[in-house]
Amino acid sequence: MNGMASDHNASSQEEYLPHYLQKEDPFASKLSREADIVAGFYLTVIGILSTLGNGYVIFMSSKRKKKLRPAEIMTVNLAVCDLGISVVGKPFSIISFFSHRWMFGWMGCRWYGWAGFFFGCGSLITMTAVSLDRYLKICHLSYGTWLKRHHAFICLAIIWAYAAFWATVPFAGVGSYAPEPFGTSCTLDWWLAQASVAGQAFILSILFFCLLFPTAVIVFSYVKIILKVKSSTKEVAHYDTRIQNSHILEMKLTKVAMLICAGFLIAWIPYAVVSVWSAFGQPDSVPIQFSVVPTLLAKSAAMYNPIIYQVIDCKFACCRSGGLKTLEKKTSLNKSRMYTISAHRDSTAMNETQLEV
């Protein structure tokens, strides 16, 4: 009986045809025209806000590029990835939604899928690097102080190479990019897992190296940071003003990183769940109308990051202008006192010299 069941499963896998190989047009929209128009307007708004927000972050960071800390350099790289998704990818899907079908053929589909995967993977690996930087700076200070700007640029080169490798692997014959079930967008060919063991191995590799492993590192890093902050808050209060200010800045960068990672994962996890179900669940068991919602949610992830960054930055500025003004006054008062004392000592020394002469 078990042998018959396995033979039946093997034959069903061989007979299964993904939606894009069936007789109907794979690029024709499976949604109503009204739903496509709503999705098109939604992506237009998301694309404009994302382009303006991430462009602003990059522009403002370029003004102080020589003063950027390693974590801030990573934040700029994240903005570059999000801007790439908005500028390179979103116009394709916006035009297609308004046209009620994918307008750019198989070549455009593969390019769109590659670009989305490349910049999306780059975003997640960048956030993984940021979480590790925060973990070392907060939990292992002896290693954290060793990280300098040139290490951040080396890390950027590794991030881009990692994303380019996994985004290009499908073109080597072990995977592919294909239209979404609703027809007006393209993505990684998750349905290969339904066809062969090699397809399953490819999808599992993508899931582990481009989703599960980076997410595990992010969660581990921030859990450790939260535990460390709870235990060290009282200790920092006994340090001098300079160490307290440095601690406040490090915590600001950590809050930005944590919120950005949380926003990214919240936006992408529903899409990942639907994709995994499409790959390993029952063939074509995900309703088409249901599959479009996680896709649109994932496409909005690029808009959150500049908003989070600016909100935290404003809070930090308010805190600095309010709570730290007293510290600044004390510092300036101490400086003036030191100047008076040093000036008095200099004049006394001069008088003594004149007397000696």
mmCIF file of C-alpha atoms in Angstrom:
data_model
loop_
_atom_site.group_PDB
_atom_site.id
_atom_site.type_symbol
_atom_site.label_atom_id
_atom_site.label_comp_id
_atom_site.label_asym_id
_atom_site.label_seq_id
_atom_site.Cartn_x
_atom_site.Cartn_y
_atom_site.Cartn_z
ATOM 1 C CA MET A 1 0.000 0.000 0.000
ATOM 2 C CA ASN A 2 2.803 2.405 0.909
ATOM 3 C CA GLY A 3 4.482 1.650 -2.405
ATOM 4 C CA MET A 4 1.291 2.393 -4.311
ATOM 5 C CA ALA A 5 0.824 5.653 -2.394
ATOM 6 C CA SER A 6 4.376 6.795 -3.157
ATOM 7 C CA ASP A 7 3.918 5.906 -6.831
ATOM 8 C CA HIS A 8 0.698 7.903 -6.873
ATOM 9 C CA ASN A 9 2.396 10.940 -5.261
ATOM 10 C CA ALA A 10 5.274 10.726 -7.742
ATOM 11 C CA SER A 11 2.926 10.536 -10.678
ATOM 12 C CA SER A 12 0.848 13.437 -9.345
ATOM 13 C CA GLN A 13 4.003 15.527 -9.069
ATOM 14 C CA GLU A 14 4.947 14.701 -12.627
ATOM 15 C CA GLU A 15 1.455 15.524 -13.882
ATOM 16 C CA TYR A 16 1.219 18.803 -11.964
ATOM 17 C CA LEU A 17 1.455 21.903 -14.117
ATOM 18 C CA PRO A 18 1.988 25.274 -12.482
ATOM 19 C CA HIS A 19 -0.427 28.038 -13.392
ATOM 20 C CA TYR A 20 1.978 29.672 -15.865
ATOM 21 C CA LEU A 21 2.277 26.487 -17.962
ATOM 22 C CA GLN A 22 -1.425 25.840 -18.240
ATOM 23 C CA LYS A 23 -3.434 26.676 -21.345
ATOM 24 C CA GLU A 24 -4.666 30.059 -20.161
ATOM 25 C CA ASP A 25 -2.589 33.219 -20.599
ATOM 26 C CA PRO A 26 -0.225 33.421 -17.572
ATOM 27 C CA PHE A 27 0.068 37.219 -17.873
ATOM 28 C CA ALA A 28 -3.660 37.968 -17.996
ATOM 29 C CA SER A 29 -4.982 39.390 -14.735
ATOM 30 C CA LYS A 30 -7.099 36.971 -12.718
ATOM 31 C CA LEU A 31 -8.537 39.841 -10.674
ATOM 32 C CA SER A 32 -11.391 42.133 -11.542
ATOM 33 C CA ARG A 33 -10.524 45.360 -13.342
ATOM 34 C CA GLU A 34 -11.680 47.352 -10.299
ATOM 35 C CA ALA A 35 -9.347 45.382 -8.015
ATOM 36 C CA ASP A 36 -6.450 45.993 -10.396
ATOM 37 C CA ILE A 37 -7.126 49.741 -10.427
ATOM 38 C CA VAL A 38 -7.233 49.856 -6.609
ATOM 39 C CA ALA A 39 -3.963 47.886 -6.421
ATOM 40 C CA GLY A 40 -2.414 50.195 -9.029
ATOM 41 C CA PHE A 41 -3.314 53.326 -7.050
ATOM 42 C CA TYR A 42 -2.075 51.688 -3.842
ATOM 43 C CA LEU A 43 1.305 50.852 -5.383
ATOM 44 C CA THR A 44 1.540 54.336 -6.905
ATOM 45 C CA VAL A 45 1.146 55.963 -3.493
ATOM 46 C CA ILE A 46 3.556 53.490 -1.911
ATOM 47 C CA GLY A 47 6.089 54.033 -4.695
ATOM 48 C CA ILE A 48 5.985 57.841 -4.450
ATOM 49 C CA LEU A 49 6.269 57.885 -0.656
ATOM 50 C CA SER A 50 9.052 55.297 -0.704
ATOM 51 C CA THR A 51 11.026 57.137 -3.393
ATOM 52 C CA LEU A 52 10.733 60.497 -1.626
ATOM 53 C CA GLY A 53 11.420 59.089 1.841
ATOM 54 C CA ASN A 54 14.419 56.958 0.959
ATOM 55 C CA GLY A 55 15.749 59.617 -1.396
ATOM 56 C CA TYR A 56 15.576 62.122 1.468
ATOM 57 C CA VAL A 57 17.449 59.753 3.812
ATOM 58 C CA ILE A 58 20.197 59.260 1.215
ATOM 59 C CA PHE A 59 20.414 63.000 0.470
ATOM 60 C CA MET A 60 20.645 64.021 4.139
ATOM 61 C CA SER A 61 23.193 61.305 4.843
ATOM 62 C CA SER A 62 25.345 62.427 1.917
ATOM 63 C CA LYS A 63 25.749 65.826 3.604
ATOM 64 C CA ARG A 64 27.518 64.205 6.538
ATOM 65 C CA LYS A 65 28.956 61.152 4.821
ATOM 66 C CA LYS A 66 32.336 61.500 6.516
ATOM 67 C CA LYS A 67 30.725 61.481 9.976
ATOM 68 C CA LEU A 68 28.426 58.503 9.503
ATOM 69 C CA ARG A 69 28.803 55.723 12.042
ATOM 70 C CA PRO A 70 28.896 52.087 10.852
ATOM 71 C CA ALA A 71 25.235 51.521 11.818
ATOM 72 C CA GLU A 72 24.218 54.685 9.958
ATOM 73 C CA ILE A 73 26.136 53.541 6.867
ATOM 74 C CA MET A 74 24.082 50.349 6.983
ATOM 75 C CA THR A 75 20.897 52.408 7.309
ATOM 76 C CA VAL A 76 21.862 54.320 4.169
ATOM 77 C CA ASN A 77 22.455 51.009 2.371
ATOM 78 C CA LEU A 78 18.991 49.901 3.452
ATOM 79 C CA ALA A 79 17.571 53.095 1.961
ATOM 80 C CA VAL A 80 19.447 52.363 -1.281
ATOM 81 C CA CYS A 81 17.877 48.877 -1.427
ATOM 82 C CA ASP A 82 14.399 50.278 -0.768
ATOM 83 C CA LEU A 83 14.904 53.001 -3.345
ATOM 84 C CA GLY A 84 16.009 50.355 -5.846
ATOM 85 C CA ILE A 85 12.808 48.376 -5.269
ATOM 86 C CA SER A 86 10.719 51.523 -5.732
ATOM 87 C CA VAL A 87 12.465 52.871 -8.830
ATOM 88 C CA VAL A 88 13.346 49.641 -10.646
ATOM 89 C CA GLY A 89 10.447 47.384 -9.718
ATOM 90 C CA LYS A 90 7.280 49.263 -8.891
ATOM 91 C CA PRO A 91 6.745 50.999 -12.274
ATOM 92 C CA PHE A 92 6.463 47.549 -13.930
ATOM 93 C CA SER A 93 3.746 46.349 -11.565
ATOM 94 C CA ILE A 94 1.904 49.697 -11.524
ATOM 95 C CA ILE A 95 1.646 49.789 -15.314
ATOM 96 C CA SER A 96 0.550 46.147 -15.364
ATOM 97 C CA PHE A 97 -2.161 46.608 -12.738
ATOM 98 C CA PHE A 98 -3.617 49.567 -14.617
ATOM 99 C CA SER A 99 -3.372 47.607 -17.888
ATOM 100 C CA HIS A 100 -5.140 44.589 -16.363
ATOM 101 C CA ARG A 101 -2.281 42.273 -17.478
ATOM 102 C CA TRP A 102 1.505 41.929 -17.304
ATOM 103 C CA MET A 103 2.802 44.067 -20.149
ATOM 104 C CA PHE A 104 6.487 43.119 -20.372
ATOM 105 C CA GLY A 105 6.582 39.452 -21.407
ATOM 106 C CA TRP A 106 8.834 36.734 -20.067
ATOM 107 C CA MET A 107 12.022 38.788 -20.322
ATOM 108 C CA GLY A 108 10.493 41.615 -18.285
ATOM 109 C CA CYS A 109 9.053 39.071 -15.848
ATOM 110 C CA ARG A 110 12.466 37.543 -15.173
ATOM 111 C CA TRP A 111 14.075 40.983 -14.817
ATOM 112 C CA TYR A 112 11.358 42.148 -12.426
ATOM 113 C CA GLY A 113 11.633 38.945 -10.354
ATOM 114 C CA TRP A 114 15.426 39.239 -10.210
ATOM 115 C CA ALA A 115 15.333 42.903 -9.159
ATOM 116 C CA GLY A 116 12.728 42.286 -6.463
ATOM 117 C CA PHE A 117 14.628 39.318 -5.054
ATOM 118 C CA PHE A 118 17.995 41.109 -5.283
ATOM 119 C CA PHE A 119 16.931 44.265 -3.445
ATOM 120 C CA GLY A 120 14.703 42.361 -1.007
ATOM 121 C CA CYS A 121 17.509 39.973 -0.076
ATOM 122 C CA GLY A 122 19.890 42.932 0.166
ATOM 123 C CA SER A 123 17.521 44.651 2.596
ATOM 124 C CA LEU A 124 17.216 41.612 4.857
ATOM 125 C CA ILE A 125 20.965 40.881 4.908
ATOM 126 C CA THR A 126 21.646 44.570 5.616
ATOM 127 C CA MET A 127 19.301 44.414 8.599
ATOM 128 C CA THR A 128 21.063 41.243 9.723
ATOM 129 C CA ALA A 129 24.397 43.080 9.631
ATOM 130 C CA VAL A 130 22.874 46.021 11.526
ATOM 131 C CA SER A 131 21.519 43.697 14.215
ATOM 132 C CA LEU A 132 24.958 42.110 14.636
ATOM 133 C CA ASP A 133 26.563 45.563 14.852
ATOM 134 C CA ARG A 134 24.057 46.579 17.533
ATOM 135 C CA TYR A 135 24.612 43.278 19.371
ATOM 136 C CA LEU A 136 28.381 43.772 19.474
ATOM 137 C CA LYS A 137 28.141 47.461 20.415
ATOM 138 C CA ILE A 138 25.699 46.817 23.278
ATOM 139 C CA CYS A 139 26.536 43.322 24.532
ATOM 140 C CA HIS A 140 30.254 42.941 23.715
ATOM 141 C CA LEU A 141 31.774 46.392 23.917
ATOM 142 C CA SER A 142 35.357 45.151 23.522
ATOM 143 C CA TYR A 143 34.474 43.798 20.067
ATOM 144 C CA GLY A 144 32.017 46.599 19.269
ATOM 145 C CA THR A 145 34.619 49.347 19.610
ATOM 146 C CA TRP A 146 36.786 47.429 17.118
ATOM 147 C CA LEU A 147 34.204 47.946 14.341
ATOM 148 C CA LYS A 148 35.115 51.010 12.269
ATOM 149 C CA ARG A 149 33.882 52.644 9.067
ATOM 150 C CA HIS A 150 36.081 50.578 6.754
ATOM 151 C CA HIS A 151 34.638 47.410 8.270
ATOM 152 C CA ALA A 152 31.176 48.704 7.375
ATOM 153 C CA PHE A 153 32.195 49.190 3.729
ATOM 154 C CA ILE A 154 33.664 45.668 3.609
ATOM 155 C CA CYS A 155 30.374 44.415 5.002
ATOM 156 C CA LEU A 156 28.474 46.307 2.270
ATOM 157 C CA ALA A 157 30.519 44.552 -0.420
ATOM 158 C CA ILE A 158 29.685 41.170 1.155
ATOM 159 C CA ILE A 159 25.980 42.078 1.351
ATOM 160 C CA TRP A 160 25.744 43.049 -2.322
ATOM 161 C CA ALA A 161 27.685 39.954 -3.404
ATOM 162 C CA TYR A 162 25.465 37.701 -1.267
ATOM 163 C CA ALA A 163 22.257 39.205 -2.662
ATOM 164 C CA ALA A 164 23.556 39.086 -6.251
ATOM 165 C CA PHE A 165 24.562 35.438 -5.875
ATOM 166 C CA TRP A 166 21.185 34.198 -4.611
ATOM 167 C CA ALA A 167 19.220 36.375 -7.026
ATOM 168 C CA THR A 168 21.250 35.074 -9.992
ATOM 169 C CA VAL A 169 21.290 31.381 -9.006
ATOM 170 C CA PRO A 170 17.863 30.756 -10.668
ATOM 171 C CA PHE A 171 19.369 31.716 -14.039
ATOM 172 C CA ALA A 172 21.892 28.860 -13.687
ATOM 173 C CA GLY A 173 19.177 26.318 -14.424
ATOM 174 C CA VAL A 174 18.286 25.320 -10.844
ATOM 175 C CA GLY A 175 15.385 27.742 -10.539
ATOM 176 C CA SER A 176 13.468 30.436 -12.354
ATOM 177 C CA TYR A 177 11.238 33.483 -12.060
ATOM 178 C CA ALA A 178 7.570 33.233 -13.002
ATOM 179 C CA PRO A 179 4.347 35.263 -12.951
ATOM 180 C CA GLU A 180 2.279 35.392 -9.772
ATOM 181 C CA PRO A 181 -1.024 33.466 -9.834
ATOM 182 C CA PHE A 182 -2.954 36.739 -10.240
ATOM 183 C CA GLY A 183 -0.943 37.535 -13.378
ATOM 184 C CA THR A 184 0.187 41.148 -13.000
ATOM 185 C CA SER A 185 3.437 40.619 -11.087
ATOM 186 C CA CYS A 186 6.374 38.204 -11.092
ATOM 187 C CA THR A 187 8.348 36.451 -8.377
ATOM 188 C CA LEU A 188 10.599 33.498 -7.647
ATOM 189 C CA ASP A 189 9.221 30.267 -9.105
ATOM 190 C CA TRP A 190 8.010 28.718 -5.836
ATOM 191 C CA TRP A 191 6.032 26.091 -7.782
ATOM 192 C CA LEU A 192 9.211 24.238 -8.760
ATOM 193 C CA ALA A 193 8.959 22.422 -5.426
ATOM 194 C CA GLN A 194 5.783 20.753 -6.711
ATOM 195 C CA ALA A 195 7.593 19.315 -9.738
ATOM 196 C CA SER A 196 10.838 17.679 -8.562
ATOM 197 C CA VAL A 197 13.158 16.916 -5.665
ATOM 198 C CA ALA A 198 15.727 19.300 -7.159
ATOM 199 C CA GLY A 199 13.089 22.046 -7.101
ATOM 200 C CA GLN A 200 12.386 21.317 -3.446
ATOM 201 C CA ALA A 201 16.097 21.471 -2.609
ATOM 202 C CA PHE A 202 16.405 24.826 -4.401
ATOM 203 C CA ILE A 203 13.395 26.350 -2.622
ATOM 204 C CA LEU A 204 14.565 25.043 0.773
ATOM 205 C CA SER A 205 18.020 26.560 0.179
ATOM 206 C CA ILE A 206 16.479 29.914 -0.696
ATOM 207 C CA LEU A 207 14.249 29.793 2.383
ATOM 208 C CA PHE A 208 17.110 28.960 4.724
ATOM 209 C CA PHE A 209 19.838 31.290 3.443
ATOM 210 C CA CYS A 210 17.617 34.237 2.440
ATOM 211 C CA LEU A 211 14.925 34.148 5.145
ATOM 212 C CA LEU A 212 15.207 31.736 8.081
ATOM 213 C CA PHE A 213 18.900 32.131 8.934
ATOM 214 C CA PRO A 214 18.959 35.977 8.672
ATOM 215 C CA THR A 215 15.717 36.221 10.671
ATOM 216 C CA ALA A 216 17.126 33.931 13.382
ATOM 217 C CA VAL A 217 20.242 36.118 13.659
ATOM 218 C CA ILE A 218 18.102 39.264 13.933
ATOM 219 C CA VAL A 219 15.847 37.785 16.624
ATOM 220 C CA PHE A 220 18.827 36.432 18.591
ATOM 221 C CA SER A 221 20.644 39.781 18.461
ATOM 222 C CA TYR A 222 17.735 41.894 19.666
ATOM 223 C CA VAL A 223 16.677 39.451 22.394
ATOM 224 C CA LYS A 224 20.230 39.616 23.741
ATOM 225 C CA ILE A 225 20.214 43.423 23.456
ATOM 226 C CA ILE A 226 16.936 43.736 25.379
ATOM 227 C CA LEU A 227 18.251 41.520 28.178
ATOM 228 C CA LYS A 228 21.523 43.446 28.308
ATOM 229 C CA VAL A 229 19.804 46.854 28.402
ATOM 230 C CA LYS A 230 17.592 45.776 31.291
ATOM 231 C CA SER A 231 20.605 44.712 33.319
ATOM 232 C CA SER A 232 22.866 47.676 32.496
ATOM 233 C CA THR A 233 20.520 50.679 32.690
ATOM 234 C CA LYS A 234 21.406 51.379 36.326
ATOM 235 C CA GLU A 235 25.121 50.996 35.644
ATOM 236 C CA VAL A 236 25.125 53.678 32.931
ATOM 237 C CA ALA A 237 23.562 56.197 35.314
ATOM 238 C CA HIS A 238 26.788 56.212 37.357
ATOM 239 C CA TYR A 239 28.995 57.096 34.397
ATOM 240 C CA ASP A 240 29.957 60.606 33.330
ATOM 241 C CA THR A 241 28.031 62.745 30.844
ATOM 242 C CA ARG A 242 30.078 61.737 27.800
ATOM 243 C CA ILE A 243 29.438 58.016 28.323
ATOM 244 C CA GLN A 244 25.748 58.681 29.002
ATOM 245 C CA ASN A 245 25.419 60.668 25.761
ATOM 246 C CA SER A 246 27.197 57.923 23.817
ATOM 247 C CA HIS A 247 24.848 55.365 25.381
ATOM 248 C CA ILE A 248 21.803 57.453 24.374
ATOM 249 C CA LEU A 249 23.041 57.617 20.767
ATOM 250 C CA GLU A 250 23.711 53.876 20.659
ATOM 251 C CA MET A 251 20.211 53.181 22.018
ATOM 252 C CA LYS A 252 18.699 55.529 19.430
ATOM 253 C CA LEU A 253 20.404 53.617 16.623
ATOM 254 C CA THR A 254 19.310 50.341 18.207
ATOM 255 C CA LYS A 255 15.663 51.473 18.374
ATOM 256 C CA VAL A 256 15.775 52.504 14.724
ATOM 257 C CA ALA A 257 17.242 49.136 13.752
ATOM 258 C CA MET A 258 14.734 47.156 15.828
ATOM 259 C CA LEU A 259 11.711 48.980 14.415
ATOM 260 C CA ILE A 260 12.987 48.721 10.841
ATOM 261 C CA CYS A 261 13.562 44.978 11.223
ATOM 262 C CA ALA A 262 10.140 44.516 12.833
ATOM 263 C CA GLY A 263 8.444 46.464 10.030
ATOM 264 C CA PHE A 264 10.268 44.488 7.356
ATOM 265 C CA LEU A 265 9.429 41.115 8.883
ATOM 266 C CA ILE A 266 5.786 42.026 9.504
ATOM 267 C CA ALA A 267 5.475 43.061 5.856
ATOM 268 C CA TRP A 268 7.257 40.015 4.404
ATOM 269 C CA ILE A 269 6.288 37.104 6.684
ATOM 270 C CA PRO A 270 2.698 36.778 5.293
ATOM 271 C CA TYR A 271 4.148 36.674 1.775
ATOM 272 C CA ALA A 272 6.714 34.076 2.864
ATOM 273 C CA VAL A 273 3.994 31.915 4.446
ATOM 274 C CA VAL A 274 1.850 32.014 1.285
ATOM 275 C CA SER A 275 4.906 31.264 -0.874
ATOM 276 C CA VAL A 276 5.928 28.290 1.253
ATOM 277 C CA TRP A 277 2.361 26.987 1.171
ATOM 278 C CA SER A 278 2.353 27.329 -2.619
ATOM 279 C CA ALA A 279 5.646 25.434 -2.772
ATOM 280 C CA PHE A 280 4.930 22.560 -0.378
ATOM 281 C CA GLY A 281 1.156 22.567 0.142
ATOM 282 C CA GLN A 282 -1.524 21.180 -2.081
ATOM 283 C CA PRO A 283 -1.120 22.362 -5.702
ATOM 284 C CA ASP A 284 -3.032 25.582 -6.441
ATOM 285 C CA SER A 285 -4.616 25.476 -2.976
ATOM 286 C CA VAL A 286 -4.012 29.198 -2.288
ATOM 287 C CA PRO A 287 -6.940 31.264 -3.629
ATOM 288 C CA ILE A 288 -5.824 33.836 -6.193
ATOM 289 C CA GLN A 289 -7.674 36.691 -4.459
ATOM 290 C CA PHE A 290 -5.946 35.765 -1.206
ATOM 291 C CA SER A 291 -2.448 35.593 -2.711
ATOM 292 C CA VAL A 292 -2.485 39.220 -3.890
ATOM 293 C CA VAL A 293 -2.862 40.731 -0.377
ATOM 294 C CA PRO A 294 0.480 39.473 1.053
ATOM 295 C CA THR A 295 2.185 40.541 -2.178
ATOM 296 C CA LEU A 296 0.927 44.110 -1.858
ATOM 297 C CA LEU A 297 1.825 44.172 1.844
ATOM 298 C CA ALA A 298 5.379 43.049 1.081
ATOM 299 C CA LYS A 299 5.739 45.751 -1.588
ATOM 300 C CA SER A 300 4.919 48.400 1.045
ATOM 301 C CA ALA A 301 7.930 47.485 3.230
ATOM 302 C CA ALA A 302 10.171 49.990 1.446
ATOM 303 C CA MET A 303 7.956 52.859 2.625
ATOM 304 C CA TYR A 304 8.214 52.169 6.384
ATOM 305 C CA ASN A 305 11.932 52.586 6.944
ATOM 306 C CA PRO A 306 12.362 56.339 6.302
ATOM 307 C CA ILE A 307 9.244 57.044 8.381
ATOM 308 C CA ILE A 308 10.622 55.018 11.298
ATOM 309 C CA TYR A 309 14.014 56.665 10.968
ATOM 310 C CA GLN A 310 12.593 60.191 10.997
ATOM 311 C CA VAL A 311 10.207 59.534 13.907
ATOM 312 C CA ILE A 312 12.980 58.162 16.108
ATOM 313 C CA ASP A 313 15.302 60.953 14.979
ATOM 314 C CA CYS A 314 12.722 63.608 15.930
ATOM 315 C CA LYS A 315 12.191 62.002 19.331
ATOM 316 C CA PHE A 316 15.928 61.939 19.861
ATOM 317 C CA ALA A 317 16.200 65.593 18.820
ATOM 318 C CA CYS A 318 13.419 66.590 21.226
ATOM 319 C CA CYS A 319 15.063 64.638 24.004
ATOM 320 C CA ARG A 320 18.393 66.248 23.217
ATOM 321 C CA SER A 321 16.961 69.768 23.056
ATOM 322 C CA GLY A 322 15.044 69.271 26.293
ATOM 323 C CA GLY A 323 16.785 66.872 28.631
ATOM 324 C CA LEU A 324 20.316 67.450 27.387
ATOM 325 C CA LYS A 325 20.221 71.249 27.338
ATOM 326 C CA THR A 326 21.031 71.254 31.049
ATOM 327 C CA LEU A 327 23.997 69.023 30.396
ATOM 328 C CA GLU A 328 25.154 71.308 27.584
ATOM 329 C CA LYS A 329 24.868 74.333 29.871
ATOM 330 C CA LYS A 330 26.839 72.546 32.549
ATOM 331 C CA THR A 331 29.470 71.600 30.001
ATOM 332 C CA SER A 332 29.762 75.155 28.688
ATOM 333 C CA LEU A 333 29.922 76.475 32.270
ATOM 334 C CA ASN A 334 32.672 74.019 33.114
ATOM 335 C CA LYS A 335 34.526 75.060 29.950
ATOM 336 C CA SER A 336 34.312 78.726 30.898
ATOM 337 C CA ARG A 337 35.532 77.954 34.413
ATOM 338 C CA MET A 338 38.420 75.944 33.054
ATOM 339 C CA TYR A 339 39.291 78.787 30.681
ATOM 340 C CA THR A 340 39.264 81.312 33.546
ATOM 341 C CA ILE A 341 41.419 79.094 35.743
ATOM 342 C CA SER A 342 43.859 78.391 32.906
ATOM 343 C CA ALA A 343 44.008 82.083 32.001
ATOM 344 C CA HIS A 344 44.655 82.975 35.620
ATOM 345 C CA ARG A 345 47.387 80.355 35.816
ATOM 346 C CA ASP A 346 48.960 81.673 32.597
ATOM 347 C CA SER A 347 48.971 85.271 33.862
ATOM 348 C CA THR A 348 50.457 84.142 37.181
ATOM 349 C CA ALA A 349 53.144 82.173 35.390
ATOM 350 C CA MET A 350 53.923 85.208 33.205
ATOM 351 C CA ASN A 351 54.254 87.464 36.229
ATOM 352 C CA GLU A 352 56.528 84.926 37.894
ATOM 353 C CA THR A 353 58.680 84.822 34.757
ATOM 354 C CA GLN A 354 58.926 88.592 34.668
ATOM 355 C CA LEU A 355 59.941 88.621 38.313
ATOM 356 C CA GLU A 356 62.615 86.018 37.670
ATOM 357 C CA VAL A 357 64.007 88.121 34.816
#
